[in-house]
PDB file of C-alpha atoms and ligand atoms in Angstrom:
ATOM      1  CA  UNK A 210      15.844 -20.815  10.597  1.00 82.00           C
ATOM      2  CA  UNK A 211      17.737 -21.716   7.469  1.00 81.00           C
ATOM      3  CA  UNK A 212      19.187 -18.939   5.982  1.00 85.00           C
ATOM      4  CA  UNK A 213      19.882 -17.929   2.214  1.00 95.00           C
ATOM      5  CA  UNK A 214      20.511 -14.721   0.564  1.00 96.00           C
ATOM      6  CA  UNK A 215      16.693 -14.067  -0.147  1.00 96.00           C
ATOM      7  CA  UNK A 216      15.561 -15.107   3.328  1.00 96.00           C
ATOM      8  CA  UNK A 217      18.440 -12.962   4.689  1.00 96.00           C
ATOM      9  CA  UNK A 218      17.086  -9.798   2.604  1.00 97.00           C
ATOM     10  CA  UNK A 219      13.517 -10.141   3.726  1.00 97.00           C
ATOM     11  CA  UNK A 220      14.561 -10.774   7.311  1.00 96.00           C
ATOM     12  CA  UNK A 221      16.802  -7.593   7.251  1.00 95.00           C
ATOM     13  CA  UNK A 222      14.236  -5.424   5.376  1.00 97.00           C
ATOM     14  CA  UNK A 223      13.153  -2.382   7.139  1.00 97.00           C
ATOM     15  CA  UNK A 224      11.366   0.962   5.846  1.00 97.00           C
ATOM     16  CA  UNK A 225      13.717   3.571   4.649  1.00 97.00           C
ATOM     17  CA  UNK A 226      12.657   7.200   5.341  1.00 97.00           C
ATOM     18  CA  UNK A 227      15.937   9.346   4.943  1.00 97.00           C
ATOM     19  CA  UNK A 228      17.463   9.087   1.561  1.00 98.00           C
ATOM     20  CA  UNK A 229      20.550   9.556   0.043  1.00 97.00           C
ATOM     21  CA  UNK A 230      19.662  12.374  -2.573  1.00 95.00           C
ATOM     22  CA  UNK A 231      21.464  10.546  -5.656  1.00 95.00           C
ATOM     23  CA  UNK A 232      18.934   9.771  -8.458  1.00 97.00           C
ATOM     24  CA  UNK A 233      18.380   6.071  -9.138  1.00 98.00           C
ATOM     25  CA  UNK A 234      20.209   4.976 -12.302  1.00 98.00           C
ATOM     26  CA  UNK A 235      18.135   3.876 -15.249  1.00 98.00           C
ATOM     27  CA  UNK A 236      19.449   0.392 -15.239  1.00 98.00           C
ATOM     28  CA  UNK A 237      18.402   0.429 -11.328  1.00 98.00           C
ATOM     29  CA  UNK A 238      14.754   1.359 -12.145  1.00 98.00           C
ATOM     30  CA  UNK A 239      14.495  -0.680 -15.204  1.00 98.00           C
ATOM     31  CA  UNK A 240      15.532  -3.710 -12.798  1.00 98.00           C
ATOM     32  CA  UNK A 241      13.032  -2.743 -10.450  1.00 98.00           C
ATOM     33  CA  UNK A 242      10.268  -2.468 -12.793  1.00 99.00           C
ATOM     34  CA  UNK A 243      11.115  -5.588 -14.839  1.00 98.00           C
ATOM     35  CA  UNK A 244      10.996  -7.600 -11.929  1.00 98.00           C
ATOM     36  CA  UNK A 245       7.892  -6.157 -10.519  1.00 99.00           C
ATOM     37  CA  UNK A 246       6.173  -6.962 -13.879  1.00 99.00           C
ATOM     38  CA  UNK A 247       6.955 -10.397 -13.052  1.00 98.00           C
ATOM     39  CA  UNK A 248       4.867 -10.764 -10.004  1.00 98.00           C
ATOM     40  CA  UNK A 249       1.922 -13.116 -10.068  1.00 98.00           C
ATOM     41  CA  UNK A 250      -0.953 -11.581 -11.547  1.00 98.00           C
ATOM     42  CA  UNK A 251      -4.716 -12.613 -11.444  1.00 98.00           C
ATOM     43  CA  UNK A 252      -5.494 -14.417 -14.838  1.00 98.00           C
ATOM     44  CA  UNK A 253      -2.230 -13.049 -16.194  1.00 98.00           C
ATOM     45  CA  UNK A 254      -4.070  -9.698 -16.775  1.00 98.00           C
ATOM     46  CA  UNK A 255      -1.790  -7.344 -14.834  1.00 99.00           C
ATOM     47  CA  UNK A 256      -4.779  -5.351 -13.166  1.00 99.00           C
ATOM     48  CA  UNK A 257      -2.647  -2.519 -12.188  1.00 99.00           C
ATOM     49  CA  UNK A 258      -0.528   0.417 -13.443  1.00 99.00           C
ATOM     50  CA  UNK A 259       2.472   1.944 -12.241  1.00 99.00           C
ATOM     51  CA  UNK A 260       3.141   5.637 -12.300  1.00 99.00           C
ATOM     52  CA  UNK A 261       6.674   6.933 -11.913  1.00 98.00           C
ATOM     53  CA  UNK A 262       6.291  10.277 -10.171  1.00 98.00           C
ATOM     54  CA  UNK A 263       9.065  12.043 -11.499  1.00 98.00           C
ATOM     55  CA  UNK A 264       7.832  15.630 -11.700  1.00 98.00           C
ATOM     56  CA  UNK A 265       9.207  17.362  -8.349  1.00 98.00           C
ATOM     57  CA  UNK A 266       6.039  19.459  -8.037  1.00 98.00           C
ATOM     58  CA  UNK A 267       3.839  16.152  -8.023  1.00 98.00           C
ATOM     59  CA  UNK A 268       6.251  14.688  -5.042  1.00 98.00           C
ATOM     60  CA  UNK A 269       6.063  18.088  -3.261  1.00 98.00           C
ATOM     61  CA  UNK A 270       2.270  17.948  -3.446  1.00 98.00           C
ATOM     62  CA  UNK A 271       2.189  14.475  -2.197  1.00 98.00           C
ATOM     63  CA  UNK A 272       4.280  15.078   0.803  1.00 98.00           C
ATOM     64  CA  UNK A 273       1.435  17.360   1.859  1.00 98.00           C
ATOM     65  CA  UNK A 274      -1.627  15.578   0.635  1.00 98.00           C
ATOM     66  CA  UNK A 275      -0.500  12.111   2.303  1.00 98.00           C
ATOM     67  CA  UNK A 276      -0.693  13.472   5.831  1.00 97.00           C
ATOM     68  CA  UNK A 277       2.147  16.035   5.549  1.00 97.00           C
ATOM     69  CA  UNK A 278       5.238  13.435   5.081  1.00 98.00           C
ATOM     70  CA  UNK A 279       7.950  15.592   3.918  1.00 98.00           C
ATOM     71  CA  UNK A 280      10.386  12.604   3.321  1.00 98.00           C
ATOM     72  CA  UNK A 281       7.907  11.941   0.220  1.00 98.00           C
ATOM     73  CA  UNK A 282       9.284  14.934  -1.578  1.00 98.00           C
ATOM     74  CA  UNK A 283      12.943  13.660  -0.992  1.00 98.00           C
ATOM     75  CA  UNK A 284      12.581  10.264  -2.280  1.00 98.00           C
ATOM     76  CA  UNK A 285      14.647  10.153  -5.294  1.00 98.00           C
ATOM     77  CA  UNK A 286      12.234   7.660  -7.089  1.00 98.00           C
ATOM     78  CA  UNK A 287       8.475   7.607  -6.357  1.00 98.00           C
ATOM     79  CA  UNK A 288       5.920   4.964  -7.739  1.00 99.00           C
ATOM     80  CA  UNK A 289       2.263   5.279  -7.460  1.00 99.00           C
ATOM     81  CA  UNK A 290       0.616   1.593  -7.642  1.00 99.00           C
ATOM     82  CA  UNK A 291      -2.955   1.713  -9.007  1.00 99.00           C
ATOM     83  CA  UNK A 292      -5.437  -1.108  -9.249  1.00 98.00           C
ATOM     84  CA  UNK A 293      -6.618  -0.769 -12.889  1.00 98.00           C
ATOM     85  CA  UNK A 294      -9.680  -2.002 -14.645  1.00 98.00           C
ATOM     86  CA  UNK A 295      -9.518   0.904 -17.095  1.00 98.00           C
ATOM     87  CA  UNK A 296      -7.233  -0.697 -19.552  1.00 98.00           C
ATOM     88  CA  UNK A 297      -9.502  -3.975 -19.806  1.00 98.00           C
ATOM     89  CA  UNK A 298     -12.866  -1.738 -19.944  1.00 98.00           C
ATOM     90  CA  UNK A 299     -11.047   0.337 -23.079  1.00 98.00           C
ATOM     91  CA  UNK A 300     -10.008  -3.010 -24.458  1.00 98.00           C
ATOM     92  CA  UNK A 301     -13.328  -4.512 -24.047  1.00 98.00           C
ATOM     93  CA  UNK A 302     -15.017  -1.546 -25.726  1.00 97.00           C
ATOM     94  CA  UNK A 303     -12.578  -1.343 -28.607  1.00 98.00           C
ATOM     95  CA  UNK A 304     -12.952  -5.005 -29.149  1.00 98.00           C
ATOM     96  CA  UNK A 305     -17.102  -4.707 -29.274  1.00 98.00           C
ATOM     97  CA  UNK A 306     -17.379  -7.121 -26.294  1.00 98.00           C
ATOM     98  CA  UNK A 307     -20.515  -5.916 -25.064  1.00 96.00           C
ATOM     99  CA  UNK A 308     -22.389  -6.306 -28.404  1.00 96.00           C
ATOM    100  CA  UNK A 309     -20.924  -9.659 -28.852  1.00 97.00           C
ATOM    101  CA  UNK A 310     -22.128 -10.742 -25.203  1.00 97.00           C
ATOM    102  CA  UNK A 311     -25.710  -9.278 -26.022  1.00 95.00           C
ATOM    103  CA  UNK A 312     -25.636 -11.453 -29.345  1.00 96.00           C
ATOM    104  CA  UNK A 313     -24.691 -14.517 -27.198  1.00 97.00           C
ATOM    105  CA  UNK A 314     -27.444 -13.591 -24.625  1.00 98.00           C
ATOM    106  CA  UNK A 315     -24.718 -12.697 -21.992  1.00 97.00           C
ATOM    107  CA  UNK A 316     -25.464  -9.667 -19.545  1.00 95.00           C
ATOM    108  CA  UNK A 317     -22.881  -7.150 -19.921  1.00 94.00           C
ATOM    109  CA  UNK A 318     -21.538  -5.951 -16.705  1.00 95.00           C
ATOM    110  CA  UNK A 319     -19.274  -3.200 -15.319  1.00 96.00           C
ATOM    111  CA  UNK A 320     -16.307  -3.576 -12.937  1.00 98.00           C
ATOM    112  CA  UNK A 321     -17.846  -3.936  -9.429  1.00 98.00           C
ATOM    113  CA  UNK A 322     -16.419  -4.312  -5.881  1.00 98.00           C
ATOM    114  CA  UNK A 323     -14.952  -7.767  -6.493  1.00 98.00           C
ATOM    115  CA  UNK A 324     -13.082  -6.703  -9.562  1.00 98.00           C
ATOM    116  CA  UNK A 325     -11.691  -3.902  -7.450  1.00 98.00           C
ATOM    117  CA  UNK A 326     -10.540  -6.230  -4.658  1.00 98.00           C
ATOM    118  CA  UNK A 327      -8.858  -8.582  -7.298  1.00 98.00           C
ATOM    119  CA  UNK A 328      -7.363  -5.442  -8.993  1.00 98.00           C
ATOM    120  CA  UNK A 329      -6.158  -4.343  -5.390  1.00 98.00           C
ATOM    121  CA  UNK A 330      -4.614  -7.608  -4.694  1.00 98.00           C
ATOM    122  CA  UNK A 331      -2.696  -7.498  -8.300  1.00 98.00           C
ATOM    123  CA  UNK A 332      -1.275  -3.974  -7.559  1.00 99.00           C
ATOM    124  CA  UNK A 333      -0.291  -4.596  -3.937  1.00 99.00           C
ATOM    125  CA  UNK A 334       1.679  -7.791  -4.891  1.00 99.00           C
ATOM    126  CA  UNK A 335       3.354  -6.081  -7.816  1.00 99.00           C
ATOM    127  CA  UNK A 336       4.270  -3.203  -5.117  1.00 99.00           C
ATOM    128  CA  UNK A 337       5.648  -5.697  -2.643  1.00 99.00           C
ATOM    129  CA  UNK A 338       7.528  -7.090  -5.510  1.00 99.00           C
ATOM    130  CA  UNK A 339       9.095  -3.821  -6.038  1.00 99.00           C
ATOM    131  CA  UNK A 340       9.974  -3.630  -2.489  1.00 98.00           C
ATOM    132  CA  UNK A 341      12.076  -6.833  -2.550  1.00 98.00           C
ATOM    133  CA  UNK A 342      13.751  -6.054  -5.806  1.00 98.00           C
ATOM    134  CA  UNK A 343      14.766  -2.628  -4.826  1.00 98.00           C
ATOM    135  CA  UNK A 344      16.078  -4.148  -1.506  1.00 98.00           C
ATOM    136  CA  UNK A 345      18.016  -6.557  -3.518  1.00 98.00           C
ATOM    137  CA  UNK A 346      19.903  -3.640  -5.187  1.00 98.00           C
ATOM    138  CA  UNK A 347      20.411  -2.089  -1.736  1.00 97.00           C
ATOM    139  CA  UNK A 348      17.660   0.527  -2.381  1.00 98.00           C
ATOM    140  CA  UNK A 349      15.588   0.978   0.574  1.00 98.00           C
ATOM    141  CA  UNK A 350      11.726   1.953   0.495  1.00 98.00           C
ATOM    142  CA  UNK A 351       8.603   3.105   2.128  1.00 98.00           C
ATOM    143  CA  UNK A 352       5.120   2.373   1.623  1.00 98.00           C
ATOM    144  CA  UNK A 353       2.526   5.556   1.923  1.00 98.00           C
ATOM    145  CA  UNK A 354      -0.890   4.362   3.021  1.00 98.00           C
ATOM    146  CA  UNK A 355      -1.966   7.654   3.261  1.00 98.00           C
ATOM    147  CA  UNK A 356      -2.258   8.000  -0.797  1.00 98.00           C
ATOM    148  CA  UNK A 357      -5.705   6.829  -0.213  1.00 98.00           C
ATOM    149  CA  UNK A 358      -6.406  10.105   1.264  1.00 98.00           C
ATOM    150  CA  UNK A 359      -7.600  13.023  -0.544  1.00 98.00           C
ATOM    151  CA  UNK A 360      -9.202  11.176  -3.448  1.00 98.00           C
ATOM    152  CA  UNK A 361     -10.437  14.188  -5.524  1.00 98.00           C
ATOM    153  CA  UNK A 362      -6.977  15.900  -5.268  1.00 98.00           C
ATOM    154  CA  UNK A 363      -5.016  12.659  -6.298  1.00 98.00           C
ATOM    155  CA  UNK A 364      -7.471  11.977  -9.197  1.00 98.00           C
ATOM    156  CA  UNK A 365      -6.910  15.557 -10.591  1.00 98.00           C
ATOM    157  CA  UNK A 366      -3.266  15.189  -9.922  1.00 98.00           C
ATOM    158  CA  UNK A 367      -2.550  12.066 -11.550  1.00 98.00           C
ATOM    159  CA  UNK A 368      -5.670  12.357 -14.299  1.00 98.00           C
ATOM    160  CA  UNK A 369      -7.144   9.045 -12.985  1.00 98.00           C
ATOM    161  CA  UNK A 370      -9.709   7.786 -14.743  1.00 98.00           C
ATOM    162  CA  UNK A 371     -12.906   5.922 -13.146  1.00 98.00           C
ATOM    163  CA  UNK A 372     -11.613   2.741 -12.725  1.00 98.00           C
ATOM    164  CA  UNK A 373      -8.425   3.151 -11.137  1.00 98.00           C
ATOM    165  CA  UNK A 374      -7.725   3.218  -7.666  1.00 98.00           C
ATOM    166  CA  UNK A 375      -4.626   4.085  -5.687  1.00 98.00           C
ATOM    167  CA  UNK A 376      -3.272   0.895  -4.236  1.00 98.00           C
ATOM    168  CA  UNK A 377       0.084   1.960  -2.910  1.00 98.00           C
ATOM    169  CA  UNK A 378       2.586   4.817  -2.810  1.00 98.00           C
ATOM    170  CA  UNK A 379       6.273   3.746  -2.608  1.00 99.00           C
ATOM    171  CA  UNK A 380       9.290   5.772  -1.971  1.00 98.00           C
ATOM    172  CA  UNK A 381      12.499   4.557  -2.806  1.00 98.00           C
ATOM    173  CA  UNK A 382      16.151   5.505  -2.216  1.00 98.00           C
ATOM    174  CA  UNK A 383      19.350   4.418  -0.603  1.00 97.00           C
ATOM    175  CA  UNK A 384      19.473   4.883   2.863  1.00 93.00           C
ATOM    176  CA  UNK A 385      20.987   8.215   4.162  1.00 93.00           C
ATOM    177  CA  UNK A 386      21.489   6.836   7.834  1.00 80.00           C
ATOM    178  CA  UNK A 387      23.731   4.422   9.340  1.00 75.00           C
ATOM    179  CA  UNK A 388      23.133   0.732   8.811  1.00 68.00           C
ATOM    180  CA  UNK A 389      21.556  -0.870  11.568  1.00 62.00           C
ATOM    181  CA  UNK A 390      18.690   1.339  12.614  1.00 60.00           C
ATOM    182  CA  UNK A 391      17.098  -1.538  14.664  1.00 85.00           C
ATOM    183  CA  UNK A 392      14.190  -3.396  13.090  1.00 96.00           C
ATOM    184  CA  UNK A 393      10.615  -2.943  14.225  1.00 97.00           C
ATOM    185  CA  UNK A 394       9.539  -6.048  16.258  1.00 98.00           C
ATOM    186  CA  UNK A 395       6.613  -8.148  15.217  1.00 98.00           C
ATOM    187  CA  UNK A 396       3.914  -9.469  17.073  1.00 98.00           C
ATOM    188  CA  UNK A 397       4.318 -13.275  18.494  1.00 98.00           C
ATOM    189  CA  UNK A 398       3.547 -15.649  15.844  1.00 98.00           C
ATOM    190  CA  UNK A 399       0.655 -17.009  17.905  1.00 98.00           C
ATOM    191  CA  UNK A 400      -1.221 -13.875  17.259  1.00 98.00           C
ATOM    192  CA  UNK A 401      -0.475 -13.911  13.771  1.00 98.00           C
ATOM    193  CA  UNK A 402      -0.566 -17.687  12.614  1.00 98.00           C
ATOM    194  CA  UNK A 403      -3.881 -19.551  13.381  1.00 98.00           C
ATOM    195  CA  UNK A 404      -4.524 -23.192  12.422  1.00 98.00           C
ATOM    196  CA  UNK A 405      -7.404 -24.276  10.460  1.00 98.00           C
ATOM    197  CA  UNK A 406      -9.772 -21.664  11.888  1.00 98.00           C
ATOM    198  CA  UNK A 407      -9.643 -18.073  13.300  1.00 98.00           C
ATOM    199  CA  UNK A 408      -8.805 -17.467  16.937  1.00 98.00           C
ATOM    200  CA  UNK A 409      -9.938 -14.676  19.122  1.00 98.00           C
ATOM    201  CA  UNK A 410      -7.864 -13.784  22.094  1.00 98.00           C
ATOM    202  CA  UNK A 411      -9.053 -12.808  25.604  1.00 98.00           C
ATOM    203  CA  UNK A 412      -8.122  -9.632  27.269  1.00 97.00           C
ATOM    204  CA  UNK A 413      -5.386 -11.380  29.192  1.00 97.00           C
ATOM    205  CA  UNK A 414      -3.770 -13.183  26.358  1.00 98.00           C
ATOM    206  CA  UNK A 415      -4.014  -9.589  24.366  1.00 98.00           C
ATOM    207  CA  UNK A 416      -2.516  -8.033  26.941  1.00 98.00           C
ATOM    208  CA  UNK A 417       0.792  -9.758  25.810  1.00 98.00           C
ATOM    209  CA  UNK A 418       0.587  -8.514  22.187  1.00 98.00           C
ATOM    210  CA  UNK A 419       3.131  -5.675  22.809  1.00 97.00           C
ATOM    211  CA  UNK A 420       5.763  -7.892  24.567  1.00 97.00           C
ATOM    212  CA  UNK A 421       8.043  -7.728  21.749  1.00 97.00           C
ATOM    213  CA  UNK A 422       7.994  -4.056  22.158  1.00 96.00           C
ATOM    214  CA  UNK A 423       9.047  -4.319  25.576  1.00 95.00           C
ATOM    215  CA  UNK A 424       5.820  -3.751  27.446  1.00 96.00           C
ATOM    216  CA  UNK A 425       2.369  -5.222  28.147  1.00 97.00           C
ATOM    217  CA  UNK A 426      -0.452  -3.820  25.989  1.00 97.00           C
ATOM    218  CA  UNK A 427      -2.118  -2.526  29.053  1.00 97.00           C
ATOM    219  CA  UNK A 428       0.731  -1.481  31.210  1.00 94.00           C
ATOM    220  CA  UNK A 429       0.142   2.010  32.656  1.00 94.00           C
ATOM    221  CA  UNK A 430       2.505   4.442  31.047  1.00 93.00           C
ATOM    222  CA  UNK A 431       2.489   8.111  29.929  1.00 89.00           C
ATOM    223  CA  UNK A 432       1.620   8.741  26.391  1.00 92.00           C
ATOM    224  CA  UNK A 433       0.897  11.766  24.184  1.00 89.00           C
ATOM    225  CA  UNK A 434      -2.932  12.938  23.981  1.00 89.00           C
ATOM    226  CA  UNK A 435      -3.489  11.804  27.525  1.00 92.00           C
ATOM    227  CA  UNK A 436      -3.349   7.792  26.715  1.00 95.00           C
ATOM    228  CA  UNK A 437      -2.343   5.661  29.506  1.00 95.00           C
ATOM    229  CA  UNK A 438      -1.061   2.529  27.815  1.00 96.00           C
ATOM    230  CA  UNK A 439       0.054   1.431  24.492  1.00 96.00           C
ATOM    231  CA  UNK A 440      -3.618   0.163  23.342  1.00 96.00           C
ATOM    232  CA  UNK A 441      -5.010   3.539  24.382  1.00 96.00           C
ATOM    233  CA  UNK A 442      -2.065   5.433  22.546  1.00 96.00           C
ATOM    234  CA  UNK A 443      -2.562   3.455  19.445  1.00 96.00           C
ATOM    235  CA  UNK A 444      -6.596   4.216  19.449  1.00 96.00           C
ATOM    236  CA  UNK A 445      -5.946   7.868  19.778  1.00 96.00           C
ATOM    237  CA  UNK A 446      -3.018   8.428  17.711  1.00 94.00           C
ATOM    238  CA  UNK A 447      -4.038   6.173  14.919  1.00 95.00           C
ATOM    239  CA  UNK A 448      -7.381   4.786  14.993  1.00 96.00           C
ATOM    240  CA  UNK A 449      -9.276   7.679  15.767  1.00 96.00           C
ATOM    241  CA  UNK A 450      -6.993  10.274  14.288  1.00 95.00           C
ATOM    242  CA  UNK A 451      -7.840  12.758  11.767  1.00 96.00           C
ATOM    243  CA  UNK A 452      -5.828  10.850   8.687  1.00 97.00           C
ATOM    244  CA  UNK A 453      -7.943   7.467   9.625  1.00 97.00           C
ATOM    245  CA  UNK A 454     -11.371   9.571   9.317  1.00 97.00           C
ATOM    246  CA  UNK A 455     -10.020  11.216   6.047  1.00 98.00           C
ATOM    247  CA  UNK A 456      -8.863   8.010   4.729  1.00 98.00           C
ATOM    248  CA  UNK A 457     -12.284   6.387   5.065  1.00 98.00           C
ATOM    249  CA  UNK A 458     -13.973   9.330   3.587  1.00 98.00           C
ATOM    250  CA  UNK A 459     -11.736   9.423   0.687  1.00 98.00           C
ATOM    251  CA  UNK A 460     -12.098   5.728   0.233  1.00 98.00           C
ATOM    252  CA  UNK A 461     -15.846   5.657   0.190  1.00 98.00           C
ATOM    253  CA  UNK A 462     -15.763   8.259  -2.337  1.00 98.00           C
ATOM    254  CA  UNK A 463     -13.360   6.545  -4.752  1.00 98.00           C
ATOM    255  CA  UNK A 464     -15.240   3.350  -4.130  1.00 98.00           C
ATOM    256  CA  UNK A 465     -18.673   5.042  -5.036  1.00 98.00           C
ATOM    257  CA  UNK A 466     -16.907   6.075  -8.199  1.00 98.00           C
ATOM    258  CA  UNK A 467     -15.913   2.905  -9.362  1.00 98.00           C
ATOM    259  CA  UNK A 468     -19.249   1.226  -8.688  1.00 98.00           C
ATOM    260  CA  UNK A 469     -21.180   4.376  -9.651  1.00 97.00           C
ATOM    261  CA  UNK A 470     -22.650   5.356 -13.374  1.00 95.00           C
ATOM    262  CA  UNK A 471     -20.186   4.700 -16.187  1.00 94.00           C
ATOM    263  CA  UNK A 472     -18.198   7.611 -17.088  1.00 94.00           C
ATOM    264  CA  UNK A 473     -17.395   8.343 -20.693  1.00 80.00           C
TER     265      UNK A 473
HETATM  266  C1  FMN B  13      -0.010  -0.386   3.946  1.00 66.16           C
HETATM  267  C2  FMN B  13       1.189   0.420   4.412  1.00 66.16           C
HETATM  268  C3  FMN B  13       1.211   1.782   4.734  1.00 66.16           C
HETATM  269  C4  FMN B  13       2.201   2.394   5.199  1.00 66.16           C
HETATM  270  N1  FMN B  13       2.099   3.755   5.256  1.00 66.16           N
HETATM  271  C5  FMN B  13       3.302   4.630   5.798  1.00 66.16           C
HETATM  272  C6  FMN B  13       3.364   6.076   6.025  1.00 66.16           C
HETATM  273  O1  FMN B  13       2.271   6.598   5.282  1.00 66.16           O
HETATM  274  N2  FMN B  13       4.378   6.802   6.456  1.00 66.16           N
HETATM  275  C7  FMN B  13       5.515   6.157   6.923  1.00 66.16           C
HETATM  276  O2  FMN B  13       6.444   6.411   7.529  1.00 66.16           O
HETATM  277  N3  FMN B  13       5.546   4.300   6.893  1.00 66.16           N
HETATM  278  C8  FMN B  13       4.502   3.908   6.339  1.00 66.16           C
HETATM  279  N4  FMN B  13       4.521   2.562   6.250  1.00 66.16           N
HETATM  280  C9  FMN B  13       5.749   1.907   6.945  1.00 66.16           C
HETATM  281  C10 FMN B  13       5.259   1.291   8.139  1.00 66.16           C
HETATM  282  O3  FMN B  13       5.107   2.102   9.135  1.00 66.16           O
HETATM  283  C11 FMN B  13       6.382   0.063   8.522  1.00 66.16           C
HETATM  284  O4  FMN B  13       6.145  -0.931   7.619  1.00 66.16           O
HETATM  285  C12 FMN B  13       6.157  -0.513  10.161  1.00 66.16           C
HETATM  286  O5  FMN B  13       6.234   0.671  10.897  1.00 66.16           O
HETATM  287  C13 FMN B  13       6.952  -1.788  10.238  1.00 66.16           C
HETATM  288  O6  FMN B  13       8.456  -1.221  10.009  1.00 66.16           O
HETATM  289  P1  FMN B  13       9.886  -1.922   9.088  1.00 66.16           P
HETATM  290  O7  FMN B  13       8.930  -1.582   7.729  1.00 66.16           O
HETATM  291  O8  FMN B  13      10.662  -1.109   9.177  1.00 66.16           O
HETATM  292  O9  FMN B  13       9.536  -3.452   9.393  1.00 66.16           O
HETATM  293  C14 FMN B  13       3.370   1.686   5.708  1.00 66.16           C
HETATM  294  C15 FMN B  13       3.310   0.309   5.455  1.00 66.16           C
HETATM  295  C16 FMN B  13       2.354  -0.252   4.946  1.00 66.16           C
HETATM  296  C17 FMN B  13       2.756  -1.664   4.762  1.00 66.16           C
END
């Protein structure tokens, strides 16, 4: 693979979970945010909002509500990325758009599932741009998927209106551990990149999925929770775990709110 500094940066990035407690400088934060706001955005609408989580009590609470991950409280810089249609709905309202639409015979509408997905794309693309910008400044990061848990608590903590939806929580900080922690392997490319149409794999082929991790997916072994191979361990520790169940409950609740009766 031909290398250049950007490709090298991407190839060596890894999630950082132990942080040098020194705060990021204002210049570092500004650079990350400015680069982030240059991310591609659907229709140039910037369907996202970024909340800088600075209040330590909020970080402490997130460490608890996001599946008990104490390192969140220790991250020097924390950003919450929201998919956001509220700003546009408020703009439309202020501009008399519904009355104008009625006059023109256009049926008014409110944000629905498609708008949510588009705003989620925008927010996540912005988030990953922040990750790469930070990395370029020597600042590590880690996503926290558990931000989609506990919808009611997070709504209250961050004053989230109806047409906002947590897309990603990102912790940033310079790494406190020695470099070269070892990169987490990725599955072989044939499983991930398909040509022209979707490919499903046989049981035998799928057995090779975990080879980059040094073992077959179905190779017998001793794992926590009574699992006997890697696939079973994943099913028990992740797919059926309490956090996954809570994620689904909470997400369902947020989607219900988004598509539900308009709140004032
Ligand atoms: C959507 C998403 C959610 C994640 N949530 C968490 C999390 O809650 N806690 C955590 O420690 N890491 C989380 N991660 C980081 C992954 O565990 C990490 O990216 C993966 O193990 C690969 O490691 P690498 O980023 O070092 O290559 C998340 C990553 C993504 C993309």
